Structures are given as C-alpha cells and as structure tokens.
Amino acid sequence: MLDVTGSTHLWGSEAEMLEDMHVRSARAGLTLRLGLAGTRGAAWALAHYGQGPTSVGKTQTALAHLPVAALRLDQAMSTSLQRLGLRTIGDLCATARAPLARRFGPKLMLRLDQALGDSLETVNPEIDPPHYGVRLTFPEPIGLIADVMAATMRLLEPLCDKLKAHEAGARALTLTLRRADQGSQQVKLRLAAAMRDPQRILPLFERGLSEVDAGFGIDQMRLEGTVVEPLPVEQIGAISTRTPGQPDRLNDLITRIGTRIGLENVQRFLPADSHIPERSFIIAPAAYSTAESGWSSTRPRPLRLFPPEPVAGTGPRPPERFRWRRMALATARVTGPERIAPEWWLDDDGWRSGVRDYWHVETRQGRRLWLFHTPQNPGWFVQGEFA
C-alpha cells in the first residue's frame, strides 16, 4: 500500500506510473494487479476486483460495477448481501442506509464510506525495526589494548541493554575502529548462540582486538549487532535438570574456537531418523544446531563406525578365527544376530546385497567388534568397534 500523492507527475501521469510498474515487474517475472484511487479502500477494491486508476471525483462510478466483496467484507456478510440481491457496490449505494445498518451493523457502512472517501482512512507506515548500533568518540586517540577493551565494554553495556529491552540477542557483532589518520579496521565476532551479556561477550573480542594496528591512535569506535535473533526471557523454576552455566560455557568455547577456524568447522553429531547404522547420524555445525537428547536403540551400537571391511568366514555364525587389519583374532563370545533390512525406498549401493545379520563379537585379544553377515549374498564384514 503506497501513498503516491504528489509524486505521480514524475512518470507523467498516474496511468504511466502504473504501466512502468507493470513493465518492471514483468522483467522480474512477476505479475501485478494494481489499483489507484483517491482512497485506500477504493485502491484495494480496484487492485483485487478491477484494474487501473480512477479519476478524481469519479470513485463511486469506478466502484459501482464491482462486487460487494471489494469493500473488504468477510465472506458471511458478502453472502448475506448477495442473497438480498445486493451484488455490487452500486446496489449498496442505491439502497437506504438505515435498514442496512440495522441488519448488518456499522461495519458495512464504515467500509462503504472509507471506499468512497466519506470516512478518513490513512496509510500508516510500518515502524522501523530497532537499530542495534552504538558509537563512542574520544577526545584524545587511544592505542593500548587495555584502553580499547575498556572502551569496548562501554559500548557493549548500552547495546546489551537495548537487546534486553527488545528480548533479543546478538549472533554477530562488528566493531569498527577509526584511526586518527582516517583509516579504519573492523573486528567481526560471530557467536555460537544469541547473547546479550557484556561480561561474556567482552573476552571474546580480545583475540581480534590484539591483532588491530592502532597506528597513530583510535579516535572513534562503533559497535553494531549485524545479526540479531529473538532471545525471550526464561522462567527459572525451582527444579532444574541442567548444570548452571554449562550451556553458556560450551557456547563460549565454541565461539572461541570458531574465531580461529570458523564456526562452520566446529561440528557435532546429531541423531537421524534411520535404522541403517551409517545413516543414523548427521554432522551439523554446532553453532547452528541444537544438541539432541541422544540416540534411541534397543540394541547397543559401537562407538566407532566405519565402512564395511570384509573378513574371511563362511556360514551364518561368526567365524571362530579370522584376520582383520593384519591382526589374527579368535572369537571368544558372540551376541546376536540382529537383522537389519535395507531402506527399499532409497537406492544405496552399499545395501544391494540385501539384509544384514549383525553380531557383537568379543575376541580373545580384547577387541569388541561389530560384524555382519549377508545371507542373500554370503559374506562377512566388520563395520564397527565397541569401546
């Protein structure tokens, strides 16, 4: 919804302005329906049920042939009006107002008056989103790391107060330092979780600030939250199942490591919804994922999982002696089998041999291995090792 009063002459006329909008939208692959009128209600009606602009003073004529739904009425009211034979806005204008107001209430008459311009309806712009940026100018240039850290703390405090007021937290911060020679340097900090605690954020800036070349001194600093996420206040209960501060310390550690190697390179394993061993987990960046409670399985799974490695063996039970990774092993105790069928809806070359019978094999040499047998295409393989 645009208020173009006093600006249509820049295109020559109202029709030429609408034509320009159509041409530009067509180039972008979009289809627009535009309506232009002296009131907000009439413009909405033309955009949804008509086309083109209306002339000054001819709003009622332009709307007369449009259906009553063009007045932004709900479906029930539009249906009731049509059952009475009032199908168009022109029919409403030709009907006595008092009976309509008694039957349908004041909303019908208000919408009609707003469309015709008899009742004022303004176009209110949306409120600008909050800007999370603070600035600090010094009377004399500074250059010592202790002074820069102290100034950063002075910037963090008001910024975090504003974040708290809007129940938000910063995920990325940019600190711009302007030097006395008009040069500038930036220190960017990406956080593993949304934060608004100055005491926790300040130490994370230390490594980046230690690499800044102050030159002849820094006379201005600006701190801006470039990525901000909602961080609502949490209710603290009497019973808590987590260790106080543990998630915060973990996020701080991820942030510290991420500033050196990149947050995307700090990864964690997450459970995946699959009964296939090699598909039962995914790897995701720790800063952009939430730790799950754990894997749920009725049978134990090995700590180490690797691609299947063939071993010599025959028959449906694990071999008594076999060689694996140049080691001669002897079977001491076995547990199993656990049959796992392939996911038939996925085309996986590794499971073309059909079902697998998994065994937990403890060897006399101390190795605890996860072996499987493929009965449909006989063969033995080692796929994992227990701790």
CSV table of C-alpha atoms in Angstrom, one decimal:
chain,number,residue,atom,x,y,z
A,1,MET,CA,0.0,0.0,0.0
A,2,LEU,CA,1.6,3.2,-1.2
A,3,ASP,CA,0.6,6.9,-0.8
A,4,VAL,CA,1.7,8.4,-4.1
A,5,THR,CA,0.1,11.8,-3.5
A,6,GLY,CA,2.2,14.5,-5.3
A,7,SER,CA,4.6,12.1,-6.9
A,8,THR,CA,2.8,10.7,-10.0
A,9,HIS,CA,4.0,13.6,-12.1
A,10,LEU,CA,7.5,12.1,-12.1
A,11,TRP,CA,6.2,9.4,-14.5
A,12,GLY,CA,4.0,11.9,-16.5
A,13,SER,CA,0.6,10.6,-15.2
A,14,GLU,CA,-0.9,8.0,-13.0
A,15,ALA,CA,-1.5,5.6,-15.9
A,16,GLU,CA,2.1,5.9,-17.0
A,17,MET,CA,3.3,5.2,-13.4
A,18,LEU,CA,1.2,2.0,-13.3
A,19,GLU,CA,2.4,1.0,-16.7
A,20,ASP,CA,6.0,1.4,-15.6
A,21,MET,CA,5.3,-0.8,-12.5
A,22,HIS,CA,3.9,-3.5,-14.8
A,23,VAL,CA,6.9,-3.4,-17.1
A,24,ARG,CA,9.4,-3.6,-14.3
A,25,SER,CA,7.5,-6.5,-12.6
A,26,ALA,CA,7.3,-8.4,-15.9
A,27,ARG,CA,11.1,-8.1,-16.3
A,28,ALA,CA,11.4,-9.7,-12.8
A,29,GLY,CA,9.0,-12.5,-13.7
A,30,LEU,CA,6.2,-11.1,-11.5
A,31,THR,CA,2.5,-10.5,-12.3
A,32,LEU,CA,0.9,-7.5,-10.6
A,33,ARG,CA,-2.6,-6.3,-10.1
A,34,LEU,CA,-2.6,-2.6,-9.4
A,35,GLY,CA,-5.3,-0.2,-8.3
A,36,LEU,CA,-5.0,3.5,-7.8
A,37,ALA,CA,-7.7,5.7,-6.3
A,38,GLY,CA,-8.2,8.6,-4.0
A,39,THR,CA,-8.9,6.4,-1.0
A,40,ARG,CA,-7.3,3.3,0.4
A,41,GLY,CA,-10.5,1.3,0.3
A,42,ALA,CA,-11.1,2.1,-3.4
A,43,ALA,CA,-7.5,1.3,-4.4
A,44,TRP,CA,-7.7,-2.1,-2.6
A,45,ALA,CA,-11.0,-2.8,-4.4
A,46,LEU,CA,-9.6,-2.0,-7.8
A,47,ALA,CA,-6.4,-4.0,-7.2
A,48,HIS,CA,-8.4,-7.1,-6.3
A,49,TYR,CA,-11.5,-6.8,-8.5
A,50,GLY,CA,-10.8,-4.1,-11.1
A,51,GLN,CA,-7.8,-2.6,-12.9
A,52,GLY,CA,-6.2,0.7,-13.5
A,53,PRO,CA,-6.6,4.2,-11.8
A,54,THR,CA,-9.7,6.2,-11.1
A,55,SER,CA,-10.2,9.8,-12.0
A,56,VAL,CA,-10.6,12.4,-9.3
A,57,GLY,CA,-14.2,12.7,-8.2
A,58,LYS,CA,-15.3,9.5,-10.0
A,59,THR,CA,-14.6,7.0,-7.3
A,60,GLN,CA,-18.2,5.9,-7.0
A,61,THR,CA,-18.6,5.4,-10.7
A,62,ALA,CA,-15.4,3.3,-10.9
A,63,LEU,CA,-16.6,1.1,-8.0
A,64,ALA,CA,-20.3,0.8,-8.9
A,65,HIS,CA,-19.8,-2.4,-11.0
A,66,LEU,CA,-17.5,-4.2,-8.5
A,67,PRO,CA,-18.9,-6.9,-6.2
A,68,VAL,CA,-19.6,-6.1,-2.6
A,69,ALA,CA,-16.7,-8.3,-1.5
A,70,ALA,CA,-14.5,-5.5,-2.9
A,71,LEU,CA,-15.3,-3.5,0.3
A,72,ARG,CA,-13.1,-5.8,2.3
A,73,LEU,CA,-16.1,-7.6,3.9
A,74,ASP,CA,-16.0,-11.0,5.4
A,75,GLN,CA,-17.4,-14.0,3.5
A,76,ALA,CA,-20.6,-14.3,5.6
A,77,MET,CA,-21.6,-10.7,5.1
A,78,SER,CA,-20.9,-10.8,1.4
A,79,THR,CA,-23.1,-13.9,1.0
A,80,SER,CA,-25.9,-12.3,3.0
A,81,LEU,CA,-25.9,-9.2,0.8
A,82,GLN,CA,-25.9,-11.2,-2.3
A,83,ARG,CA,-28.9,-13.2,-1.1
A,84,LEU,CA,-30.8,-9.9,-0.7
A,85,GLY,CA,-30.0,-9.0,-4.3
A,86,LEU,CA,-27.2,-6.5,-3.4
A,87,ARG,CA,-24.5,-7.9,-5.5
A,88,THR,CA,-22.5,-4.8,-6.5
A,89,ILE,CA,-21.3,-1.6,-4.7
A,90,GLY,CA,-23.6,0.3,-6.9
A,91,ASP,CA,-26.6,-1.6,-5.5
A,92,LEU,CA,-25.5,-0.7,-2.0
A,93,CYS,CA,-25.2,3.0,-2.8
A,94,ALA,CA,-28.8,2.9,-4.2
A,95,THR,CA,-30.2,1.3,-1.1
A,96,ALA,CA,-31.4,3.1,2.1
A,97,ARG,CA,-28.6,3.1,4.7
A,98,ALA,CA,-30.7,2.8,7.8
A,99,PRO,CA,-32.1,-0.7,7.1
A,100,LEU,CA,-28.6,-1.9,6.1
A,101,ALA,CA,-27.1,-0.5,9.3
A,102,ARG,CA,-29.7,-2.1,11.5
A,103,ARG,CA,-29.3,-5.5,9.8
A,104,PHE,CA,-25.5,-5.7,9.3
A,105,GLY,CA,-24.1,-3.3,11.9
A,106,PRO,CA,-21.9,-0.2,11.5
A,107,LYS,CA,-19.0,-2.1,9.8
A,108,LEU,CA,-20.8,-2.3,6.4
A,109,MET,CA,-21.4,1.4,6.3
A,110,LEU,CA,-17.9,2.2,7.5
A,111,ARG,CA,-16.3,0.2,4.7
A,112,LEU,CA,-18.5,1.8,2.1
A,113,ASP,CA,-17.7,5.3,3.4
A,114,GLN,CA,-14.0,4.6,3.6
A,115,ALA,CA,-14.0,3.4,-0.1
A,116,LEU,CA,-16.0,6.5,-1.2
A,117,GLY,CA,-13.9,8.9,0.8
A,118,ASP,CA,-16.7,10.0,3.2
A,119,SER,CA,-14.7,8.5,6.2
A,120,LEU,CA,-11.0,9.1,6.6
A,121,GLU,CA,-8.6,6.1,6.4
A,122,THR,CA,-4.9,6.9,6.4
A,123,VAL,CA,-2.0,4.9,5.2
A,124,ASN,CA,0.3,4.4,8.2
A,125,PRO,CA,3.8,3.3,7.6
A,126,GLU,CA,5.3,0.4,9.5
A,127,ILE,CA,7.5,1.1,12.4
A,128,ASP,CA,11.2,0.9,11.6
A,129,PRO,CA,12.9,-2.1,13.2
A,130,PRO,CA,15.3,-1.2,16.1
A,131,HIS,CA,18.8,-0.4,15.1
A,132,TYR,CA,21.4,-2.1,17.3
A,133,GLY,CA,24.4,0.2,17.0
A,134,VAL,CA,26.3,2.4,19.4
A,135,ARG,CA,29.2,4.9,18.9
A,136,LEU,CA,31.9,6.3,21.1
A,137,THR,CA,34.2,9.2,20.2
A,138,PHE,CA,37.4,10.0,22.2
A,139,PRO,CA,38.8,13.5,22.9
A,140,GLU,CA,42.3,12.0,22.5
A,141,PRO,CA,43.3,9.0,20.4
A,142,ILE,CA,43.9,5.7,22.3
A,143,GLY,CA,46.0,2.8,21.4
A,144,LEU,CA,46.7,0.5,24.3
A,145,ILE,CA,44.8,-2.8,24.3
A,146,ALA,CA,43.6,-2.2,27.8
A,147,ASP,CA,42.0,1.1,26.8
A,148,VAL,CA,40.4,-0.4,23.7
A,149,MET,CA,39.0,-3.3,25.8
A,150,ALA,CA,37.6,-0.8,28.3
A,151,ALA,CA,36.0,1.3,25.5
A,152,THR,CA,34.5,-1.9,24.0
A,153,MET,CA,32.9,-2.6,27.4
A,154,ARG,CA,31.4,0.9,27.4
A,155,LEU,CA,29.9,0.1,24.0
A,156,LEU,CA,28.6,-3.3,25.0
A,157,GLU,CA,26.7,-2.2,28.0
A,158,PRO,CA,24.2,0.1,26.2
A,159,LEU,CA,23.9,-2.3,23.3
A,160,CYS,CA,23.1,-5.2,25.5
A,161,ASP,CA,20.6,-3.1,27.4
A,162,LYS,CA,18.8,-2.4,24.2
A,163,LEU,CA,18.9,-6.0,23.2
A,164,LYS,CA,17.4,-7.0,26.6
A,165,ALA,CA,14.6,-4.3,26.2
A,166,HIS,CA,13.6,-6.0,22.9
A,167,GLU,CA,14.1,-9.5,24.2
A,168,ALA,CA,16.8,-10.2,21.6
A,169,GLY,CA,20.3,-11.4,21.5
A,170,ALA,CA,23.2,-10.8,19.1
A,171,ARG,CA,24.6,-13.7,17.0
A,172,ALA,CA,27.1,-11.5,15.1
A,173,LEU,CA,28.8,-8.2,16.1
A,174,THR,CA,31.0,-5.8,14.1
A,175,LEU,CA,33.4,-3.5,16.0
A,176,THR,CA,34.7,-0.6,13.7
A,177,LEU,CA,37.7,1.3,14.9
A,178,ARG,CA,38.5,4.6,13.2
A,179,ARG,CA,42.1,5.7,13.5
A,180,ALA,CA,43.4,9.3,13.7
A,181,ASP,CA,44.7,9.1,10.1
A,182,GLN,CA,41.1,8.4,8.9
A,183,GLY,CA,41.8,4.8,8.3
A,184,SER,CA,39.5,2.1,9.9
A,185,GLN,CA,39.7,-1.5,10.8
A,186,GLN,CA,36.9,-3.9,11.7
A,187,VAL,CA,36.8,-6.8,14.2
A,188,LYS,CA,33.9,-9.2,13.4
A,189,LEU,CA,32.7,-11.6,16.0
A,190,ARG,CA,30.2,-14.5,15.3
A,191,LEU,CA,28.7,-16.1,18.4
A,192,ALA,CA,27.7,-19.7,18.8
A,193,ALA,CA,24.4,-18.7,20.5
A,194,ALA,CA,22.4,-15.5,20.9
A,195,MET,CA,24.0,-13.4,23.7
A,196,ARG,CA,23.3,-10.1,25.5
A,197,ASP,CA,25.7,-10.4,28.5
A,198,PRO,CA,28.6,-7.9,28.2
A,199,GLN,CA,30.7,-9.8,30.7
A,200,ARG,CA,30.6,-12.9,28.4
A,201,ILE,CA,31.0,-11.1,25.1
A,202,LEU,CA,33.9,-8.9,26.0
A,203,PRO,CA,36.6,-11.6,26.4
A,204,LEU,CA,35.6,-13.0,23.0
A,205,PHE,CA,36.8,-9.7,21.4
A,206,GLU,CA,40.2,-10.0,23.0
A,207,ARG,CA,41.9,-12.0,20.3
A,208,GLY,CA,40.6,-9.9,17.4
A,209,LEU,CA,41.5,-6.6,19.1
A,210,SER,CA,45.0,-7.8,19.9
A,211,GLU,CA,45.6,-8.0,16.1
A,212,VAL,CA,44.4,-4.4,15.4
A,213,ASP,CA,47.0,-1.9,14.2
A,214,ALA,CA,46.2,1.3,16.1
A,215,GLY,CA,48.6,3.4,14.0
A,216,PHE,CA,48.6,7.0,15.5
A,217,GLY,CA,45.7,6.1,17.7
A,218,ILE,CA,42.0,5.3,17.6
A,219,ASP,CA,39.6,8.3,18.0
A,220,GLN,CA,36.3,6.6,17.3
A,221,MET,CA,34.7,3.2,17.9
A,222,ARG,CA,31.4,1.9,16.7
A,223,LEU,CA,29.7,-1.4,17.7
A,224,GLU,CA,26.8,-2.9,15.7
A,225,GLY,CA,24.8,-6.0,16.1
A,226,THR,CA,24.6,-7.2,12.5
A,227,VAL,CA,22.7,-10.4,13.2
A,228,VAL,CA,20.1,-10.4,15.9
A,229,GLU,CA,17.8,-13.2,17.0
A,230,PRO,CA,14.9,-13.4,19.4
A,231,LEU,CA,16.0,-14.2,23.0
A,232,PRO,CA,13.0,-14.2,25.2
A,233,VAL,CA,13.3,-14.2,29.0
A,234,GLU,CA,13.1,-17.7,30.5
A,235,GLN,CA,11.3,-18.5,33.7
A,236,ILE,CA,13.6,-20.0,36.3
A,237,GLY,CA,12.0,-23.0,38.1
A,238,ALA,CA,12.6,-24.5,41.5
A,239,ILE,CA,13.9,-27.7,39.9
A,240,SER,CA,16.4,-27.7,37.1
A,241,THR,CA,17.8,-30.7,35.3
A,242,ARG,CA,20.9,-28.9,33.8
A,243,THR,CA,24.1,-27.8,35.4
A,244,PRO,CA,24.0,-24.0,35.9
A,245,GLY,CA,26.1,-22.2,33.3
A,246,GLN,CA,27.1,-25.4,31.4
A,247,PRO,CA,25.4,-24.4,28.1
A,248,ASP,CA,26.9,-20.9,28.4
A,249,ARG,CA,30.4,-22.2,28.9
A,250,LEU,CA,30.0,-24.6,25.9
A,251,ASN,CA,28.8,-21.8,23.7
A,252,ASP,CA,31.7,-19.6,24.7
A,253,LEU,CA,34.1,-22.4,24.0
A,254,ILE,CA,32.6,-22.9,20.5
A,255,THR,CA,32.8,-19.2,19.9
A,256,ARG,CA,36.5,-19.1,20.9
A,257,ILE,CA,37.4,-22.0,18.6
A,258,GLY,CA,35.2,-20.6,15.9
A,259,THR,CA,37.0,-17.3,15.8
A,260,ARG,CA,40.2,-19.3,14.9
A,261,ILE,CA,38.9,-21.9,12.5
A,262,GLY,CA,35.4,-20.7,11.6
A,263,LEU,CA,32.1,-21.5,13.3
A,264,GLU,CA,31.1,-23.8,10.4
A,265,ASN,CA,34.1,-26.1,11.1
A,266,VAL,CA,33.1,-26.8,14.7
A,267,GLN,CA,30.7,-29.6,14.2
A,268,ARG,CA,28.6,-32.1,16.2
A,269,PHE,CA,26.9,-35.4,15.6
A,270,LEU,CA,23.1,-35.4,15.7
A,271,PRO,CA,20.7,-38.4,15.6
A,272,ALA,CA,18.9,-39.1,12.3
A,273,ASP,CA,15.7,-40.9,11.7
A,274,SER,CA,17.0,-44.1,10.1
A,275,HIS,CA,17.6,-47.7,11.3
A,276,ILE,CA,20.5,-48.0,8.9
A,277,PRO,CA,23.7,-47.7,11.0
A,278,GLU,CA,25.6,-45.4,8.7
A,279,ARG,CA,22.5,-43.2,8.2
A,280,SER,CA,21.6,-43.0,11.9
A,281,PHE,CA,23.5,-39.7,12.4
A,282,ILE,CA,24.2,-36.4,10.6
A,283,ILE,CA,27.1,-33.9,11.0
A,284,ALA,CA,26.0,-30.3,11.6
A,285,PRO,CA,27.7,-27.1,12.7
A,286,ALA,CA,27.5,-26.9,16.5
A,287,ALA,CA,26.7,-23.2,16.4
A,288,TYR,CA,23.6,-23.6,14.2
A,289,SER,CA,22.1,-26.8,15.7
A,290,THR,CA,20.7,-27.9,19.0
A,291,ALA,CA,22.1,-30.9,20.9
A,292,GLU,CA,19.6,-33.7,21.0
A,293,SER,CA,19.0,-36.0,24.0
A,294,GLY,CA,20.7,-39.0,22.3
A,295,TRP,CA,20.1,-42.0,20.1
A,296,SER,CA,17.4,-44.4,20.9
A,297,SER,CA,18.1,-48.1,20.1
A,298,THR,CA,17.0,-51.4,21.6
A,299,ARG,CA,20.5,-52.8,20.8
A,300,PRO,CA,23.9,-51.3,21.7
A,301,ARG,CA,25.7,-49.5,18.9
A,302,PRO,CA,29.6,-49.3,18.5
A,303,LEU,CA,31.4,-46.2,19.5
A,304,ARG,CA,33.4,-46.3,16.2
A,305,LEU,CA,31.6,-46.9,12.9
A,306,PHE,CA,33.5,-47.2,9.6
A,307,PRO,CA,32.7,-48.5,6.1
A,308,PRO,CA,32.3,-52.3,6.0
A,309,GLU,CA,35.7,-54.2,5.8
A,310,PRO,CA,35.5,-57.8,4.5
A,311,VAL,CA,36.8,-60.7,6.5
A,312,ALA,CA,37.1,-64.4,5.7
A,313,GLY,CA,34.3,-66.5,7.0
A,314,THR,CA,31.6,-69.0,6.0
A,315,GLY,CA,28.2,-69.9,7.4
A,316,PRO,CA,25.6,-67.9,9.3
A,317,ARG,CA,27.5,-67.7,12.6
A,318,PRO,CA,30.7,-65.6,13.1
A,319,PRO,CA,34.0,-67.4,12.2
A,320,GLU,CA,36.0,-68.7,15.1
A,321,ARG,CA,39.2,-67.3,13.7
A,322,PHE,CA,39.6,-64.5,11.2
A,323,ARG,CA,42.1,-61.8,10.2
A,324,TRP,CA,41.2,-58.1,10.3
A,325,ARG,CA,43.6,-55.2,9.7
A,326,ARG,CA,46.6,-57.6,9.6
A,327,MET,CA,45.6,-59.0,13.1
A,328,ALA,CA,44.8,-62.6,13.7
A,329,LEU,CA,41.8,-62.8,16.0
A,330,ALA,CA,40.0,-65.6,17.8
A,331,THR,CA,36.3,-65.4,18.7
A,332,ALA,CA,35.6,-65.7,22.5
A,333,ARG,CA,31.9,-64.8,22.8
A,334,VAL,CA,29.2,-63.7,20.4
A,335,THR,CA,25.8,-62.0,20.8
A,336,GLY,CA,23.2,-61.8,18.0
A,337,PRO,CA,22.0,-61.8,15.4
A,338,GLU,CA,20.2,-58.5,14.8
A,339,ARG,CA,18.7,-58.4,11.4
A,340,ILE,CA,18.6,-55.0,9.6
A,341,ALA,CA,16.8,-54.7,6.3
A,342,PRO,CA,17.7,-52.1,3.7
A,343,GLU,CA,15.5,-49.0,3.2
A,344,TRP,CA,13.9,-50.1,0.0
A,345,TRP,CA,12.8,-46.6,-0.9
A,346,LEU,CA,16.4,-45.4,-1.2
A,347,ASP,CA,18.9,-46.5,-3.9
A,348,ASP,CA,22.0,-47.4,-1.9
A,349,ASP,CA,24.9,-49.3,-3.5
A,350,GLY,CA,26.1,-50.4,-0.1
A,351,TRP,CA,22.9,-52.4,0.6
A,352,ARG,CA,22.4,-54.1,-2.7
A,353,SER,CA,23.5,-57.4,-1.0
A,354,GLY,CA,20.1,-57.4,0.9
A,355,VAL,CA,19.5,-57.9,4.6
A,356,ARG,CA,22.3,-57.9,7.1
A,357,ASP,CA,22.6,-60.0,10.3
A,358,TYR,CA,24.7,-58.1,12.8
A,359,TRP,CA,26.7,-59.8,15.6
A,360,HIS,CA,28.5,-58.4,18.7
A,361,VAL,CA,31.8,-60.4,18.7
A,362,GLU,CA,34.3,-60.3,21.6
A,363,THR,CA,37.7,-61.7,20.7
A,364,ARG,CA,40.3,-63.3,23.0
A,365,GLN,CA,42.7,-60.5,22.0
A,366,GLY,CA,40.4,-57.9,23.6
A,367,ARG,CA,38.8,-56.5,20.5
A,368,ARG,CA,35.0,-56.0,20.6
A,369,LEU,CA,33.8,-55.8,17.0
A,370,TRP,CA,30.5,-55.4,15.2
A,371,LEU,CA,30.3,-57.9,12.4
A,372,PHE,CA,27.5,-58.6,9.9
A,373,HIS,CA,26.7,-61.4,7.6
A,374,THR,CA,24.8,-61.0,4.3
A,375,PRO,CA,22.8,-64.3,3.8
A,376,GLN,CA,21.4,-63.3,0.4
A,377,ASN,CA,25.0,-62.7,-0.9
A,378,PRO,CA,27.1,-64.7,1.6
A,379,GLY,CA,30.0,-62.8,3.1
A,380,TRP,CA,31.3,-61.4,6.4
A,381,PHE,CA,32.2,-57.8,7.2
A,382,VAL,CA,33.4,-55.7,10.1
A,383,GLN,CA,31.7,-52.3,10.4
A,384,GLY,CA,32.3,-51.0,13.9
A,385,GLU,CA,34.2,-51.4,17.1
A,386,PHE,CA,32.9,-51.1,20.6
A,387,ALA,CA,34.8,-49.2,23.4
